[in-house]
């Protein structure tokens, strides 16, 4: 993710989890940041501090979450402290295999376009409604290859074309853990 951001000329501030939300707010304001790449739980304390002080981060136009789900109630709360037109998107990844998918404006909750140039994805143990265990192979890791890694997620392939026009295959993640106790890895949505 950071390599892709660097290619766009993006200035990356490695804030991560901060015990000092005021410092994060100061850096975002000082550098006039317009994109956040953040785990929702790390953004929470910053939003709490903005709420306490009555301030907003009005320069933020895009918030890309990863590492954990962004619930609609949290998005609604976060939105009140950011620019009114802030767009929220998410990436889907695991620590073992890297980024698996991304969201466009037409993706609903838990829906992702697959990064075919980075991953081969397959569903195994598919049930009657088309939901199966998601397994990925990372095509970019040459020194430490990841081959047919179980992500621990259940997913269903979405067959209809995406309204955005992107032709990359899409999946919808199912709620709940995979059915097999042999699943490994943790995903982020």
Coordinates of N, CA, C and O in Angstrom, one line a residue, residues 69-153:
X69 N -13.1 -4.2 10.2 CA -14.3 -3.7 9.6 C -14.5 -2.2 10.0 O -14.3 -1.8 11.2
X70 N -15.1 -1.5 9.1 CA -15.6 -0.1 9.4 C -17.1 -0.3 9.5 O -17.8 -0.5 8.4
X71 N -17.7 -0.2 10.6 CA -19.1 -0.3 10.8 C -19.8 1.0 10.4 O -19.3 2.1 10.6
X72 N -21.1 0.9 9.8 CA -21.8 2.1 9.4 C -22.0 3.1 10.5 O -21.9 4.3 10.3
X73 N -22.2 2.7 11.8 CA -22.3 3.6 12.9 C -21.0 4.4 13.1 O -21.1 5.6 13.4
X74 N -19.9 3.7 13.0 CA -18.6 4.4 13.2 C -18.4 5.4 12.0 O -17.9 6.5 12.2
X75 N -18.7 5.0 10.8 CA -18.5 5.9 9.6 C -19.3 7.1 9.8 O -18.8 8.2 9.6
X76 N -20.6 7.0 10.3 CA -21.4 8.1 10.5 C -20.8 9.1 11.5 O -20.9 10.3 11.4
X77 N -20.3 8.5 12.6 CA -19.7 9.3 13.7 C -18.4 10.0 13.1 O -18.2 11.2 13.4
X78 N -17.6 9.3 12.4 CA -16.3 9.9 11.9 C -16.6 11.0 10.9 O -16.0 12.0 10.9
X79 N -17.6 10.8 10.1 CA -18.0 11.8 9.1 C -18.3 13.2 9.7 O -18.0 14.2 9.1
X80 N -18.8 13.2 10.9 CA -19.2 14.5 11.5 C -18.0 15.3 11.9 O -18.1 16.5 12.0
X81 N -16.8 14.7 11.9 CA -15.6 15.4 12.3 C -14.6 15.6 11.1 O -13.5 16.1 11.3
X82 N -15.1 15.2 9.9 CA -14.3 15.3 8.7 C -15.0 16.2 7.7 O -16.1 16.6 8.0
X83 N -14.4 16.4 6.6 CA -15.1 17.2 5.5 C -16.4 16.5 5.2 O -16.5 15.3 5.1
X84 N -17.5 17.3 4.9 CA -18.8 16.8 4.6 C -18.8 15.8 3.5 O -19.5 14.8 3.5
X85 N -17.9 16.0 2.5 CA -17.9 15.1 1.3 C -16.8 14.0 1.4 O -16.6 13.4 0.4
X86 N -16.3 13.8 2.5 CA -15.3 12.7 2.7 C -15.9 11.4 2.2 O -17.0 11.0 2.6
X87 N -15.1 10.7 1.4 CA -15.5 9.4 0.9 C -14.7 8.3 1.7 O -13.5 8.5 2.0
X88 N -15.5 7.3 2.1 CA -14.9 6.2 2.9 C -14.8 5.0 1.9 O -15.7 4.6 1.3
X89 N -13.6 4.3 1.9 CA -13.4 3.1 1.2 C -12.6 2.2 2.1 O -12.1 2.6 3.1
X90 N -12.5 0.9 1.7 CA -11.8 0.0 2.5 C -10.9 -0.9 1.6 O -11.2 -1.1 0.4
X91 N -9.9 -1.5 2.1 CA -9.1 -2.5 1.4 C -9.3 -3.8 2.2 O -9.6 -3.8 3.4
X92 N -9.1 -4.9 1.5 CA -9.2 -6.2 2.1 C -7.9 -6.9 2.0 O -7.3 -7.0 0.9
X93 N -7.3 -7.3 3.1 CA -6.0 -7.9 3.1 C -5.8 -8.8 4.3 O -6.6 -8.8 5.3
X94 N -4.7 -9.6 4.2 CA -4.3 -10.4 5.4 C -2.8 -10.1 5.6 O -2.1 -9.7 4.7
X95 N -2.4 -10.3 6.8 CA -1.0 -10.1 7.1 C -0.1 -11.1 6.4 O 1.0 -10.8 6.0
X96 N -0.7 -12.3 6.1 CA 0.1 -13.3 5.4 C 0.2 -13.1 3.9 O 1.3 -13.3 3.3
X97 N -0.9 -12.7 3.2 CA -0.9 -12.6 1.8 C -0.9 -11.2 1.2 O -0.7 -11.0 0.0
X98 N -1.1 -10.2 2.0 CA -1.1 -8.8 1.5 C -2.5 -8.4 1.1 O -3.5 -9.0 1.4
X99 N -2.5 -7.4 0.2 CA -3.8 -6.8 -0.2 C -4.5 -7.8 -1.2 O -3.9 -8.2 -2.2
X100 N -5.7 -8.1 -0.9 CA -6.5 -9.0 -1.8 C -7.5 -8.2 -2.6 O -7.7 -8.6 -3.8
X101 N -8.1 -7.2 -2.0 CA -9.2 -6.5 -2.8 C -9.3 -5.1 -2.4 O -8.7 -4.6 -1.4
X102 N -10.1 -4.3 -3.1 CA -10.3 -2.9 -2.9 C -11.8 -2.6 -3.2 O -12.5 -3.3 -3.9
X103 N -12.3 -1.5 -2.7 CA -13.6 -1.1 -2.9 C -13.7 0.1 -3.9 O -12.9 1.0 -3.8
X104 N -14.7 0.1 -4.8 CA -15.0 1.3 -5.6 C -16.2 1.9 -5.0 O -16.8 1.4 -4.0
X105 N -16.7 3.0 -5.6 CA -17.9 3.6 -5.1 C -19.2 2.8 -5.2 O -20.2 3.1 -4.6
X106 N -19.1 1.8 -6.0 CA -20.3 1.0 -6.2 C -20.4 -0.3 -5.3 O -21.4 -1.0 -5.3
X107 N -19.3 -0.5 -4.6 CA -19.2 -1.7 -3.8 C -20.0 -1.4 -2.5 O -19.9 -0.4 -1.9
X108 N -20.8 -2.4 -2.1 CA -21.5 -2.4 -0.8 C -20.7 -2.9 0.3 O -19.5 -3.3 0.1
X109 N -21.2 -2.9 1.5 CA -20.4 -3.4 2.6 C -20.0 -4.8 2.4 O -20.8 -5.6 2.0
X110 N -18.7 -5.1 2.6 CA -18.2 -6.4 2.5 C -17.9 -6.8 1.0 O -17.5 -8.0 0.8
X111 N -18.1 -5.9 0.1 CA -17.9 -6.3 -1.3 C -16.5 -5.7 -1.8 O -16.2 -4.5 -1.4
X112 N -15.8 -6.4 -2.5 CA -14.4 -6.0 -3.0 C -14.1 -6.5 -4.4 O -14.5 -7.6 -4.7
X113 N -13.5 -5.6 -5.2 CA -12.9 -6.1 -6.4 C -11.6 -6.8 -6.0 O -10.9 -6.4 -5.1
X114 N -11.3 -7.9 -6.7 CA -10.0 -8.6 -6.4 C -8.9 -8.0 -7.2 O -9.0 -7.6 -8.3
X115 N -7.7 -7.9 -6.5 CA -6.5 -7.5 -7.1 C -5.9 -8.7 -7.9 O -5.0 -9.3 -7.4
X116 N -6.4 -8.9 -9.1 CA -5.9 -10.0 -9.9 C -4.4 -10.0 -10.2 O -3.8 -11.0 -10.4
X117 N -3.8 -8.8 -10.3 CA -2.4 -8.7 -10.6 C -1.5 -9.0 -9.4 O -0.4 -9.2 -9.6
X118 N -2.2 -9.0 -8.2 CA -1.4 -9.3 -7.0 C -1.7 -10.7 -6.5 O -0.9 -11.3 -5.8
X119 N -3.0 -11.2 -6.7 CA -3.4 -12.4 -6.0 C -4.2 -13.3 -7.0 O -4.9 -12.8 -7.8
X120 N -4.1 -14.6 -6.8 CA -5.0 -15.5 -7.4 C -5.9 -15.9 -6.2 O -5.4 -16.2 -5.1
X121 N -7.2 -15.8 -6.4 CA -8.2 -16.1 -5.4 C -9.1 -17.2 -5.8 O -9.4 -17.3 -7.0
X122 N -9.4 -18.1 -4.9 CA -10.3 -19.2 -5.2 C -11.2 -19.5 -4.0 O -10.8 -19.2 -2.9
X123 N -12.3 -20.0 -4.3 CA -13.3 -20.5 -3.2 C -13.3 -22.0 -3.2 O -13.4 -22.6 -4.2
X124 N -13.2 -22.5 -2.0 CA -13.2 -24.0 -1.8 C -14.3 -24.3 -0.8 O -14.8 -23.5 -0.1
X125 N -14.7 -25.6 -0.8 CA -15.8 -26.1 0.0 C -17.0 -25.2 -0.1 O -17.6 -24.8 0.9
X126 N -17.4 -24.9 -1.4 CA -18.5 -24.0 -1.7 C -19.8 -24.7 -1.3 O -20.1 -25.9 -1.7
X127 N -20.7 -24.0 -0.7 CA -22.0 -24.6 -0.3 C -23.1 -24.2 -1.4 O -22.8 -23.6 -2.4
X128 N -24.3 -24.6 -1.1 CA -25.4 -24.4 -2.1 C -25.6 -23.0 -2.5 O -26.0 -22.7 -3.7
X129 N -25.4 -22.0 -1.7 CA -25.6 -20.6 -2.1 C -24.4 -20.0 -2.7 O -24.3 -18.8 -2.9
X130 N -23.3 -20.8 -2.9 CA -22.1 -20.3 -3.5 C -21.1 -19.7 -2.6 O -20.1 -19.1 -3.0
X131 N -21.2 -19.9 -1.3 CA -20.3 -19.3 -0.3 C -19.3 -20.4 0.0 O -19.6 -21.6 0.3
X132 N -18.0 -20.0 0.0 CA -16.9 -21.0 0.3 C -15.8 -20.3 1.0 O -15.8 -19.1 1.2
X133 N -14.8 -21.1 1.4 CA -13.6 -20.6 2.0 C -12.7 -19.9 1.0 O -12.4 -20.5 0.0
X134 N -12.2 -18.7 1.3 CA -11.4 -17.9 0.4 C -9.9 -18.4 0.6 O -9.4 -18.3 1.8
X135 N -9.3 -18.7 -0.5 CA -7.9 -19.1 -0.5 C -7.2 -18.2 -1.5 O -7.7 -18.0 -2.6
X136 N -6.0 -17.7 -1.1 CA -5.3 -16.8 -2.1 C -3.8 -17.3 -2.3 O -3.3 -17.9 -1.4
X137 N -3.3 -16.9 -3.4 CA -1.9 -17.1 -3.7 C -1.4 -15.8 -4.1 O -1.9 -15.1 -5.1
X138 N -0.4 -15.3 -3.4 CA 0.2 -14.0 -3.7 C 1.2 -14.1 -4.9 O 2.2 -14.9 -4.8
X139 N 1.0 -13.4 -6.0 CA 1.8 -13.5 -7.2 C 3.1 -12.7 -7.1 O 3.9 -12.8 -7.9
X140 N 3.1 -11.8 -6.2 CA 4.3 -10.8 -6.1 C 5.4 -11.2 -5.1 O 6.4 -10.7 -5.2
X141 N 5.1 -12.1 -4.2 CA 6.1 -12.5 -3.2 C 7.0 -13.6 -3.8 O 6.7 -14.8 -3.7
X142 N 8.1 -13.2 -4.3 CA 9.1 -14.2 -4.9 C 10.0 -14.8 -3.9 O 10.4 -16.0 -4.0
X143 N 10.4 -14.0 -2.8 CA 11.3 -14.6 -1.8 C 10.6 -15.4 -0.8 O 11.2 -16.3 -0.2
X144 N 9.4 -15.0 -0.4 CA 8.6 -15.7 0.6 C 7.2 -15.9 0.0 O 6.2 -15.2 0.3
X145 N 7.1 -16.8 -1.0 CA 5.8 -17.1 -1.6 C 4.7 -17.5 -0.7 O 5.0 -18.2 0.3
X146 N 3.5 -17.1 -1.0 CA 2.4 -17.5 -0.3 C 1.5 -18.3 -1.3 O 1.0 -17.7 -2.3
X147 N 1.4 -19.6 -1.1 CA 0.6 -20.4 -2.1 C -0.6 -21.0 -1.4 O -0.4 -21.8 -0.4
X148 N -1.7 -20.8 -2.0 CA -3.0 -21.3 -1.5 C -3.2 -21.2 0.0 O -3.5 -22.1 0.7
X149 N -3.0 -20.0 0.5 CA -3.2 -19.7 1.9 C -4.7 -19.5 2.2 O -5.4 -18.7 1.6
X150 N -5.2 -20.2 3.2 CA -6.5 -20.0 3.7 C -6.6 -18.6 4.5 O -5.8 -18.4 5.4
X151 N -7.5 -17.8 4.1 CA -7.6 -16.5 4.7 C -8.4 -16.5 6.0 O -8.3 -15.6 6.8
X152 N -9.2 -17.5 6.2 CA -10.1 -17.6 7.4 C -11.4 -16.9 7.1 O -12.2 -16.7 8.0
X153 N -11.6 -16.5 5.8 CA -12.9 -15.8 5.5 C -13.7 -16.6 4.6 O -13.2 -17.4 3.8

